Amino acid sequence: MGVQHHTVVKFGKVRRVAMMVTPQCGGDFKDEAWEALSTLRAILRQQGEPMEVTMQTVFLRSREDVPVAELLFEACYGEKMPLTLFVVQPPCAGRGIAIEAWAVGTTHAKVNYHDDHLVTVEYDGLRWIYASGGSLHREGRTAYDQSLDGFQNLRSALNRGGVPFEDVVRTWLYQGCITEEVDGVERYRELNRARTDFFADIPFDKRPIITGLNGHAIYPASTGIGTLCHGLITACMALQTERKDVFLLQLENPLQTSAFDYPKEYSIKSPKFARAMAVRAGEDVTIWISGTASIVNAETVHQDDAAQQTEQTLTNIEQLISGENFARLGWKDAGATLGDLAKIHVYVKHATDYEKVRAVCERRLGRLPAIYAVADVCRPDLLVEIEGVAFSRVREPGHFPGGDL
Ligand code: 3EB
């Protein structure tokens, strides 16, 4: 049985399970992959109701294992293949594979597997949409063109489900050779230029249920990170609802310059993403925390010190999700602490920093479902990036942002 860590969250009658699985036994890649998949199944069987996996990210040590993994996973899931990203980022625990997956109980929720790039989940008047823009290869495409392709593919997948791009609340961007310069320009900067151009026409701020920092632009939360594959993987999550007690809040961090306001030295066109997106449905608040790094204002701090960078990153997250920050942005009855994190994903630039980074995370967070993987962060001096999801409840049920109902 693999090392399994999972968190169960109940939204009314609906059960959601966040799972982080790493195989325990070494061996060849197929053995490890089967063990990880069996472990996922075992967790789901413990839930006492039928469960289906909606989205999963599979972290692989080697590019060569991607085709094998694709076949194995398709054989395992059959018609119910979740939205799946195969990302080449070697798991720090030394195995060839690690899986991060979300499942939902189907007694009270309906999952639709539209196609390989689109899965939707419906319950309680909420419709969550998971879409992917596929895994693009680099041949013949500039970083700018490839990034545009990625976003356009995402839009096509969403549109097949009747979802406009402005309903996106979170994106994941895994870019190969992210800090490599081509013709004097870093690939990540070109991704930012393409994202800026693509987002220019998207009316994120026209959604009546979303608010943010007064007078600021609205963008999805995001993770932008490297991968050992040459190319780009894009994915996103969108939310649709007719409910009158569902609201979205874009969180920005008082400790950090908003990414979309970074000065030009970091990127000609700034990175258009939110520090986090909070979703409030009735009393439940879910916070999707963007990839967060050791940046204060707009500058990298603690160069060359992975432990201190981890401390700063967690402090940034703590402030971001705090009650004071929610109050500053208009939600006076919401907020979370590091103890409310349901899972984290830690990207470490140098495998040799793993123990140091993990020690800081475990000291400040306790034991929670986590995956550590090796990846380049989008600035050469950043050694760690952490994303996560936190769950909390509002303090005053019945009170809504913008007035009582
Ligand atoms: C930062 O704070 C670190 O380009 O979508 C974090 C999360 C980062 C998302 C993105 C980049 C992105 O600037 C890098």
Tab-separated table of C-alpha atoms and ligand atoms in Angstrom:
chain	number	residue	atom	x	y	z
A	1	MET	CA	0.000	0.000	0.000
A	2	GLY	CA	1.434	3.390	-0.966
A	3	VAL	CA	1.857	6.331	1.342
A	4	GLN	CA	-1.576	7.847	1.286
A	5	HIS	CA	-2.673	11.143	2.616
A	6	HIS	CA	-6.123	12.428	2.075
A	7	THR	CA	-8.551	15.011	3.371
A	8	VAL	CA	-12.319	14.585	3.342
A	9	VAL	CA	-14.439	17.720	3.079
A	10	LYS	CA	-18.217	17.729	3.347
A	11	PHE	CA	-20.264	20.420	1.622
A	12	GLY	CA	-23.714	19.692	2.959
A	13	LYS	CA	-24.315	16.126	1.787
A	14	VAL	CA	-21.569	16.192	-0.803
A	15	ARG	CA	-18.302	14.519	0.023
A	16	ARG	CA	-15.098	15.700	-1.654
A	17	VAL	CA	-11.812	13.921	-1.105
A	18	ALA	CA	-8.391	15.415	-1.817
A	19	MET	CA	-5.743	12.719	-2.183
A	20	MET	CA	-1.969	12.790	-2.398
A	21	VAL	CA	-0.466	9.399	-3.123
A	22	THR	CA	3.119	8.229	-3.509
A	23	PRO	CA	3.973	4.535	-3.998
A	24	GLN	CA	5.885	2.954	-1.152
A	25	CYS	CA	7.657	0.209	-3.013
A	26	GLY	CA	10.235	1.033	-5.609
A	27	GLY	CA	10.444	-1.141	-8.681
A	28	ASP	CA	9.867	-0.477	-12.291
A	29	PHE	CA	7.643	2.361	-13.322
A	30	LYS	CA	4.609	0.177	-14.057
A	31	ASP	CA	4.737	-1.401	-10.602
A	32	GLU	CA	4.912	1.994	-8.953
A	33	ALA	CA	2.078	3.358	-11.053
A	34	TRP	CA	-0.189	0.363	-10.295
A	35	GLU	CA	0.561	0.673	-6.619
A	36	ALA	CA	-0.339	4.375	-6.637
A	37	LEU	CA	-3.569	3.702	-8.543
A	38	SER	CA	-4.537	0.859	-6.184
A	39	THR	CA	-3.924	3.139	-3.235
A	40	LEU	CA	-6.265	5.743	-4.707
A	41	ARG	CA	-8.942	3.082	-5.140
A	42	ALA	CA	-8.492	1.896	-1.580
A	43	ILE	CA	-9.027	5.413	-0.227
A	44	LEU	CA	-12.158	5.786	-2.324
A	45	ARG	CA	-13.527	2.422	-1.145
A	46	GLN	CA	-13.210	3.560	2.476
A	47	GLN	CA	-15.666	6.408	1.884
A	48	GLY	CA	-18.852	4.347	2.218
A	49	GLU	CA	-20.426	5.688	-0.969
A	50	PRO	CA	-19.533	5.510	-4.651
A	51	MET	CA	-16.815	8.002	-5.508
A	52	GLU	CA	-15.498	9.245	-8.832
A	53	VAL	CA	-12.205	11.001	-9.561
A	54	THR	CA	-12.730	14.334	-11.323
A	55	MET	CA	-9.269	15.801	-11.781
A	56	GLN	CA	-5.791	14.457	-11.192
A	57	THR	CA	-2.261	15.634	-11.738
A	58	VAL	CA	0.322	12.909	-12.169
A	59	PHE	CA	3.915	13.861	-11.424
A	60	LEU	CA	6.507	11.785	-13.226
A	61	ARG	CA	10.256	11.488	-12.873
A	62	SER	CA	10.946	10.894	-16.526
A	63	ARG	CA	9.573	12.050	-19.853
A	64	GLU	CA	9.941	8.492	-21.180
A	65	ASP	CA	7.282	7.279	-18.741
A	66	VAL	CA	4.522	9.575	-20.040
A	67	PRO	CA	3.214	7.253	-22.799
A	68	VAL	CA	3.266	4.257	-20.437
A	69	ALA	CA	1.412	6.248	-17.786
A	70	GLU	CA	-1.215	7.371	-20.298
A	71	LEU	CA	-1.988	3.775	-21.278
A	72	LEU	CA	-2.102	2.539	-17.689
A	73	PHE	CA	-4.382	5.304	-16.500
A	74	GLU	CA	-6.754	4.927	-19.423
A	75	ALA	CA	-6.965	1.181	-18.814
A	76	CYS	CA	-7.629	1.789	-15.143
A	77	TYR	CA	-10.343	4.450	-15.462
A	78	GLY	CA	-12.018	3.398	-18.735
A	79	GLU	CA	-14.980	5.609	-19.600
A	80	LYS	CA	-14.550	7.578	-16.420
A	81	MET	CA	-11.154	9.057	-17.171
A	82	PRO	CA	-10.744	12.176	-15.017
A	83	LEU	CA	-9.222	15.342	-16.394
A	84	THR	CA	-5.599	14.222	-16.151
A	85	LEU	CA	-2.364	16.160	-16.425
A	86	PHE	CA	0.883	14.237	-16.791
A	87	VAL	CA	3.586	16.591	-15.582
A	88	VAL	CA	7.293	15.744	-15.685
A	89	GLN	CA	8.437	16.993	-12.285
A	90	PRO	CA	10.390	14.351	-10.358
A	91	PRO	CA	8.697	13.601	-7.016
A	92	CYS	CA	11.123	14.453	-4.186
A	93	ALA	CA	10.337	11.278	-2.260
A	94	GLY	CA	12.475	9.411	-4.801
A	95	ARG	CA	9.726	7.532	-6.635
A	96	GLY	CA	8.925	7.653	-10.331
A	97	ILE	CA	5.352	8.843	-9.788
A	98	ALA	CA	3.106	10.763	-7.400
A	99	ILE	CA	-0.604	11.487	-7.853
A	100	GLU	CA	-2.697	14.396	-6.648
A	101	ALA	CA	-6.380	13.724	-7.197
A	102	TRP	CA	-9.833	15.070	-6.369
A	103	ALA	CA	-12.840	12.815	-6.042
A	104	VAL	CA	-16.505	13.435	-5.320
A	105	GLY	CA	-19.240	11.228	-3.876
A	106	THR	CA	-21.775	10.471	-6.570
A	107	THR	CA	-24.757	9.890	-4.279
A	108	HIS	CA	-25.418	13.635	-4.414
A	109	ALA	CA	-23.223	14.829	-7.284
A	110	LYS	CA	-23.206	14.175	-11.020
A	111	VAL	CA	-19.904	13.884	-12.890
A	112	ASN	CA	-19.831	14.226	-16.678
A	113	TYR	CA	-16.806	12.972	-18.583
A	114	HIS	CA	-17.304	14.972	-21.787
A	115	ASP	CA	-13.923	14.182	-23.374
A	116	ASP	CA	-10.208	13.952	-22.526
A	117	HIS	CA	-10.052	17.694	-22.001
A	118	LEU	CA	-13.334	18.442	-20.255
A	119	VAL	CA	-14.976	17.100	-17.088
A	120	THR	CA	-17.829	18.734	-15.206
A	121	VAL	CA	-19.195	18.147	-11.711
A	122	GLU	CA	-22.608	19.298	-10.578
A	123	TYR	CA	-24.144	19.443	-7.114
A	124	ASP	CA	-26.233	21.813	-5.034
A	125	GLY	CA	-26.694	24.270	-7.889
A	126	LEU	CA	-22.941	24.530	-8.494
A	127	ARG	CA	-21.288	23.475	-11.723
A	128	TRP	CA	-17.520	23.025	-11.586
A	129	ILE	CA	-15.759	22.691	-14.908
A	130	TYR	CA	-12.275	21.219	-15.305
A	131	ALA	CA	-10.647	21.774	-18.684
A	132	SER	CA	-7.249	21.220	-20.219
A	133	GLY	CA	-5.542	22.744	-23.219
A	134	GLY	CA	-3.602	19.552	-23.778
A	135	SER	CA	0.103	18.958	-23.683
A	136	LEU	CA	1.783	21.034	-26.382
A	137	HIS	CA	5.201	20.277	-27.816
A	138	ARG	CA	7.721	22.846	-28.704
A	139	GLU	CA	8.479	21.963	-32.310
A	140	GLY	CA	8.431	25.029	-34.470
A	141	ARG	CA	6.442	27.209	-32.080
A	142	THR	CA	7.801	30.209	-30.236
A	143	ALA	CA	7.021	30.487	-26.533
A	144	TYR	CA	4.561	33.268	-27.348
A	145	ASP	CA	2.699	31.279	-30.018
A	146	GLN	CA	2.648	28.155	-27.924
A	147	SER	CA	1.210	30.021	-24.959
A	148	LEU	CA	-1.536	31.486	-27.133
A	149	ASP	CA	-2.247	27.982	-28.474
A	150	GLY	CA	-2.548	26.740	-24.901
A	151	PHE	CA	-5.061	29.405	-23.909
A	152	GLN	CA	-7.036	29.004	-27.126
A	153	ASN	CA	-7.229	25.241	-26.577
A	154	LEU	CA	-8.483	25.860	-23.076
A	155	ARG	CA	-11.172	28.121	-24.452
A	156	SER	CA	-12.238	25.500	-27.019
A	157	ALA	CA	-12.511	22.839	-24.334
A	158	LEU	CA	-14.568	25.142	-22.110
A	159	ASN	CA	-16.798	26.173	-25.000
A	160	ARG	CA	-17.607	22.512	-25.736
A	161	GLY	CA	-19.174	22.503	-22.289
A	162	GLY	CA	-20.972	25.796	-22.904
A	163	VAL	CA	-18.609	27.694	-20.626
A	164	PRO	CA	-17.194	31.124	-21.503
A	165	PHE	CA	-13.589	31.818	-20.477
A	166	GLU	CA	-14.588	34.509	-17.989
A	167	ASP	CA	-16.015	31.791	-15.731
A	168	VAL	CA	-12.471	30.497	-15.078
A	169	VAL	CA	-11.389	30.919	-11.454
A	170	ARG	CA	-8.037	29.121	-11.522
A	171	THR	CA	-5.404	28.121	-14.073
A	172	TRP	CA	-2.325	25.847	-14.016
A	173	LEU	CA	0.504	26.496	-16.458
A	174	TYR	CA	3.392	24.021	-16.658
A	175	GLN	CA	6.030	25.400	-19.002
A	176	GLY	CA	9.130	23.573	-20.218
A	177	CYS	CA	12.453	25.436	-19.939
A	178	ILE	CA	10.574	28.230	-18.187
A	179	THR	CA	13.647	30.357	-17.448
A	180	GLU	CA	15.406	29.666	-20.746
A	181	GLU	CA	16.106	32.656	-22.944
A	182	VAL	CA	15.299	32.414	-26.626
A	183	ASP	CA	16.495	35.356	-28.743
A	184	GLY	CA	17.196	37.254	-25.534
A	185	VAL	CA	13.735	36.799	-24.003
A	186	GLU	CA	12.853	34.340	-21.265
A	187	ARG	CA	10.140	31.853	-22.194
A	188	TYR	CA	8.082	32.728	-19.110
A	189	ARG	CA	8.072	36.391	-20.138
A	190	GLU	CA	6.704	35.398	-23.520
A	191	LEU	CA	4.004	33.369	-21.791
A	192	ASN	CA	3.083	36.519	-19.881
A	193	ARG	CA	2.919	38.533	-23.069
A	194	ALA	CA	0.601	35.955	-24.659
A	195	ARG	CA	-1.569	35.680	-21.530
A	196	THR	CA	-1.910	39.464	-21.414
A	197	ASP	CA	-3.009	39.568	-25.044
A	198	PHE	CA	-5.405	36.651	-24.595
A	199	PHE	CA	-6.951	38.004	-21.382
A	200	ALA	CA	-7.365	41.514	-22.855
A	201	ASP	CA	-10.743	40.582	-24.372
A	202	ILE	CA	-12.054	38.514	-21.493
A	203	PRO	CA	-14.545	40.254	-19.220
A	204	PHE	CA	-13.551	38.586	-15.909
A	205	ASP	CA	-14.738	41.713	-14.081
A	206	LYS	CA	-18.227	41.579	-15.576
A	207	ARG	CA	-19.284	38.566	-13.543
A	208	PRO	CA	-21.795	39.809	-11.005
A	209	ILE	CA	-20.673	37.316	-8.337
A	210	ILE	CA	-17.003	38.346	-8.254
A	211	THR	CA	-15.306	41.180	-6.388
A	212	GLY	CA	-11.726	42.040	-5.550
A	213	LEU	CA	-9.535	44.909	-4.510
A	214	ASN	CA	-11.414	48.117	-5.342
A	215	GLY	CA	-10.420	49.560	-8.676
A	216	HIS	CA	-8.220	46.613	-9.612
A	217	ALA	CA	-8.463	44.185	-12.476
A	218	ILE	CA	-9.921	40.718	-11.898
A	219	TYR	CA	-7.992	37.638	-12.989
A	220	PRO	CA	-8.065	33.918	-12.146
A	221	ALA	CA	-5.759	32.473	-9.505
A	222	SER	CA	-2.887	30.547	-11.076
A	223	THR	CA	0.194	28.402	-10.825
A	224	GLY	CA	3.016	29.096	-13.267
A	225	ILE	CA	5.852	26.599	-12.941
A	226	GLY	CA	8.479	24.685	-14.888
A	227	THR	CA	8.441	21.092	-16.139
A	228	LEU	CA	11.137	18.877	-17.615
A	229	CYS	CA	9.130	18.392	-20.806
A	230	HIS	CA	9.725	20.849	-23.611
A	231	GLY	CA	6.414	22.499	-24.129
A	232	LEU	CA	3.381	23.668	-22.259
A	233	ILE	CA	0.510	22.109	-20.337
A	234	THR	CA	-2.460	24.325	-19.562
A	235	ALA	CA	-5.459	23.514	-17.395
A	236	CYS	CA	-8.169	25.442	-15.623
A	237	MET	CA	-11.146	25.240	-13.341
A	238	ALA	CA	-14.305	27.290	-13.839
A	239	LEU	CA	-17.417	27.778	-11.747
A	240	GLN	CA	-20.976	28.434	-12.839
A	241	THR	CA	-24.009	28.876	-10.633
A	242	GLU	CA	-27.427	30.466	-10.479
A	243	ARG	CA	-27.414	30.434	-6.679
A	244	LYS	CA	-27.834	33.740	-4.921
A	245	ASP	CA	-25.632	32.784	-1.958
A	246	VAL	CA	-22.472	32.045	-3.944
A	247	PHE	CA	-19.757	34.662	-4.247
A	248	LEU	CA	-16.182	34.847	-5.437
A	249	LEU	CA	-13.503	37.043	-3.924
A	250	GLN	CA	-10.153	37.684	-5.568
A	251	LEU	CA	-7.517	37.888	-2.853
A	252	GLU	CA	-4.421	40.037	-3.227
A	253	ASN	CA	-1.656	40.079	-0.634
A	254	PRO	CA	-0.796	43.230	1.346
A	255	LEU	CA	2.788	41.874	1.643
A	256	GLN	CA	3.162	41.503	-2.102
A	257	THR	CA	2.753	43.723	-5.115
A	258	SER	CA	-0.057	42.231	-7.154
A	259	ALA	CA	1.533	40.177	-9.922
A	260	PHE	CA	-0.388	42.178	-12.542
A	261	ASP	CA	1.305	45.314	-11.124
A	262	TYR	CA	4.882	43.936	-11.121
A	263	PRO	CA	7.308	46.447	-12.630
A	264	LYS	CA	8.466	45.912	-16.197
A	265	GLU	CA	11.896	44.566	-15.193
A	266	TYR	CA	10.194	41.246	-14.359
A	267	SER	CA	8.241	41.011	-17.584
A	268	ILE	CA	7.288	43.508	-20.285
A	269	LYS	CA	3.679	42.404	-19.869
A	270	SER	CA	3.021	41.566	-16.223
A	271	PRO	CA	1.753	38.146	-15.072
A	272	LYS	CA	-2.035	38.414	-15.055
A	273	PHE	CA	-3.110	36.315	-12.110
A	274	ALA	CA	-4.693	36.696	-8.680
A	275	ARG	CA	-2.930	35.640	-5.459
A	276	ALA	CA	-5.949	33.494	-4.576
A	277	MET	CA	-9.607	33.020	-5.368
A	278	ALA	CA	-12.086	32.420	-2.566
A	279	VAL	CA	-15.419	30.798	-3.302
A	280	ARG	CA	-18.181	31.142	-0.778
A	281	ALA	CA	-21.209	28.897	-1.129
A	282	GLY	CA	-23.579	29.403	1.772
A	283	GLU	CA	-21.415	29.006	4.849
A	284	ASP	CA	-18.562	27.162	3.149
A	285	VAL	CA	-15.503	29.026	1.981
A	286	THR	CA	-12.924	27.358	-0.280
A	287	ILE	CA	-9.721	29.246	-1.010
A	288	TRP	CA	-7.698	28.310	-4.068
A	289	ILE	CA	-4.229	29.656	-3.304
A	290	SER	CA	-2.059	30.477	-6.304
A	291	GLY	CA	1.525	29.387	-6.528
A	292	THR	CA	3.209	31.513	-3.871
A	293	ALA	CA	6.902	32.260	-3.538
A	294	SER	CA	9.406	34.177	-1.451
A	295	ILE	CA	8.519	37.539	-2.922
A	296	VAL	CA	7.975	40.627	-0.776
A	297	ASN	CA	6.600	43.626	-2.602
A	298	ALA	CA	7.935	42.672	-6.025
A	299	GLU	CA	11.391	41.447	-5.002
A	300	THR	CA	12.724	37.976	-4.310
A	301	VAL	CA	13.933	37.767	-0.700
A	302	HIS	CA	16.320	35.265	0.955
A	303	GLN	CA	18.325	34.483	-2.161
A	304	ASP	CA	20.167	31.157	-1.889
A	305	ASP	CA	18.354	30.093	1.292
A	306	ALA	CA	15.635	27.538	0.605
A	307	ALA	CA	14.561	27.236	4.253
A	308	GLN	CA	14.097	30.986	4.651
A	309	GLN	CA	12.307	31.184	1.306
A	310	THR	CA	9.915	28.516	2.553
A	311	GLU	CA	9.302	30.489	5.774
A	312	GLN	CA	8.543	33.631	3.774
A	313	THR	CA	6.288	31.763	1.363
A	314	LEU	CA	4.224	30.342	4.231
A	315	THR	CA	4.050	33.758	5.888
A	316	ASN	CA	2.790	35.164	2.589
A	317	ILE	CA	0.091	32.487	2.441
A	318	GLU	CA	-0.834	33.023	6.095
A	319	GLN	CA	-1.381	36.749	5.507
A	320	LEU	CA	-3.191	36.174	2.240
A	321	ILE	CA	-5.879	33.934	3.727
A	322	SER	CA	-6.132	35.724	7.097
A	323	GLY	CA	-9.345	37.222	8.443
A	324	GLU	CA	-7.738	40.701	8.291
A	325	ASN	CA	-7.079	40.321	4.590
A	326	PHE	CA	-10.629	39.100	3.887
A	327	ALA	CA	-11.975	42.052	5.925
A	328	ARG	CA	-9.777	44.473	3.975
A	329	LEU	CA	-11.364	43.166	0.782
A	330	GLY	CA	-14.898	43.401	2.127
A	331	TRP	CA	-15.683	39.967	3.601
A	332	LYS	CA	-15.768	40.699	7.317
A	333	ASP	CA	-16.912	37.256	8.434
A	334	ALA	CA	-14.446	35.060	6.547
A	335	GLY	CA	-10.808	34.024	6.851
A	336	ALA	CA	-8.603	30.996	7.327
A	337	THR	CA	-5.362	29.945	8.954
A	338	LEU	CA	-2.559	27.651	7.855
A	339	GLY	CA	-4.348	24.961	9.878
A	340	ASP	CA	-7.251	25.088	7.407
A	341	LEU	CA	-5.108	23.964	4.483
A	342	ALA	CA	-6.481	20.698	3.088
A	343	LYS	CA	-3.466	19.986	0.923
A	344	ILE	CA	-0.384	21.634	-0.421
A	345	HIS	CA	1.778	21.213	-3.404
A	346	VAL	CA	5.406	22.208	-2.973
A	347	TYR	CA	7.649	22.804	-5.959
A	348	VAL	CA	11.348	22.681	-5.055
A	349	LYS	CA	13.959	23.905	-7.514
A	350	HIS	CA	16.859	21.759	-6.255
A	351	ALA	CA	16.161	18.205	-5.090
A	352	THR	CA	18.924	18.714	-2.497
A	353	ASP	CA	16.752	21.311	-0.691
A	354	TYR	CA	13.862	18.866	-0.185
A	355	GLU	CA	14.559	17.928	3.456
A	356	LYS	CA	15.077	21.551	4.470
A	357	VAL	CA	11.907	22.717	2.777
A	358	ARG	CA	9.859	19.837	4.146
A	359	ALA	CA	11.128	20.452	7.686
A	360	VAL	CA	9.855	24.039	7.565
A	361	CYS	CA	6.509	22.992	6.089
A	362	GLU	CA	5.985	20.251	8.665
A	363	ARG	CA	6.937	22.523	11.562
A	364	ARG	CA	4.498	25.236	10.509
A	365	LEU	CA	1.710	23.142	8.988
A	366	GLY	CA	1.877	19.855	10.828
A	367	ARG	CA	1.274	16.778	8.762
A	368	LEU	CA	-1.091	17.382	5.905
A	369	PRO	CA	-1.508	15.825	2.483
A	370	ALA	CA	1.421	17.150	0.475
A	371	ILE	CA	3.380	16.421	-2.655
A	372	TYR	CA	6.902	17.721	-3.158
A	373	ALA	CA	8.255	17.768	-6.690
A	374	VAL	CA	11.305	19.197	-8.401
A	375	ALA	CA	10.612	22.063	-10.790
A	376	ASP	CA	12.056	25.345	-11.929
A	377	VAL	CA	10.252	28.376	-10.591
A	378	CYS	CA	9.703	31.253	-12.994
A	379	ARG	CA	12.464	33.469	-11.608
A	380	PRO	CA	15.982	32.057	-11.510
A	381	ASP	CA	16.447	33.125	-7.860
A	382	LEU	CA	13.267	31.480	-6.527
A	383	LEU	CA	13.951	28.100	-4.894
A	384	VAL	CA	10.446	27.113	-3.827
A	385	GLU	CA	6.820	27.724	-4.747
A	386	ILE	CA	3.786	26.463	-2.821
A	387	GLU	CA	0.131	26.211	-3.823
A	388	GLY	CA	-2.745	24.864	-1.807
A	389	VAL	CA	-6.426	24.762	-1.008
A	390	ALA	CA	-7.947	25.836	2.312
A	391	PHE	CA	-11.451	25.202	3.627
A	392	SER	CA	-13.211	27.229	6.292
A	393	ARG	CA	-16.659	28.388	7.382
A	394	VAL	CA	-17.961	31.931	7.649
A	395	ARG	CA	-18.252	33.213	11.209
A	396	GLU	CA	-21.753	34.629	10.777
A	397	PRO	CA	-23.943	32.326	8.711
A	398	GLY	CA	-26.786	34.187	7.063
A	399	HIS	CA	-24.719	37.292	6.472
A	400	PHE	CA	-23.601	37.864	2.907
A	401	PRO	CA	-21.027	40.166	1.401
A	402	GLY	CA	-22.897	43.154	0.068
A	403	GLY	CA	-25.734	42.893	2.598
A	404	ASP	CA	-27.912	40.313	4.335
A	405	LEU	CA	-30.320	38.280	2.260
B	1	3EB	C1	5.149	34.928	-8.313
B	1	3EB	O1	4.580	35.210	-7.263
B	1	3EB	C2	5.701	33.542	-8.440
B	1	3EB	O2	2.506	33.078	-13.958
B	1	3EB	O3	0.602	32.172	-13.424
B	1	3EB	C3	3.129	32.126	-9.124
B	1	3EB	C4	1.818	31.791	-9.475
B	1	3EB	C5	4.014	32.553	-10.084
B	1	3EB	C6	1.389	31.923	-10.797
B	1	3EB	C7	1.760	32.544	-13.146
B	1	3EB	C8	3.563	32.692	-11.412
B	1	3EB	C9	2.265	32.372	-11.758
B	1	3EB	O4	5.288	35.750	-9.232
B	1	3EB	C10	5.430	32.882	-9.735
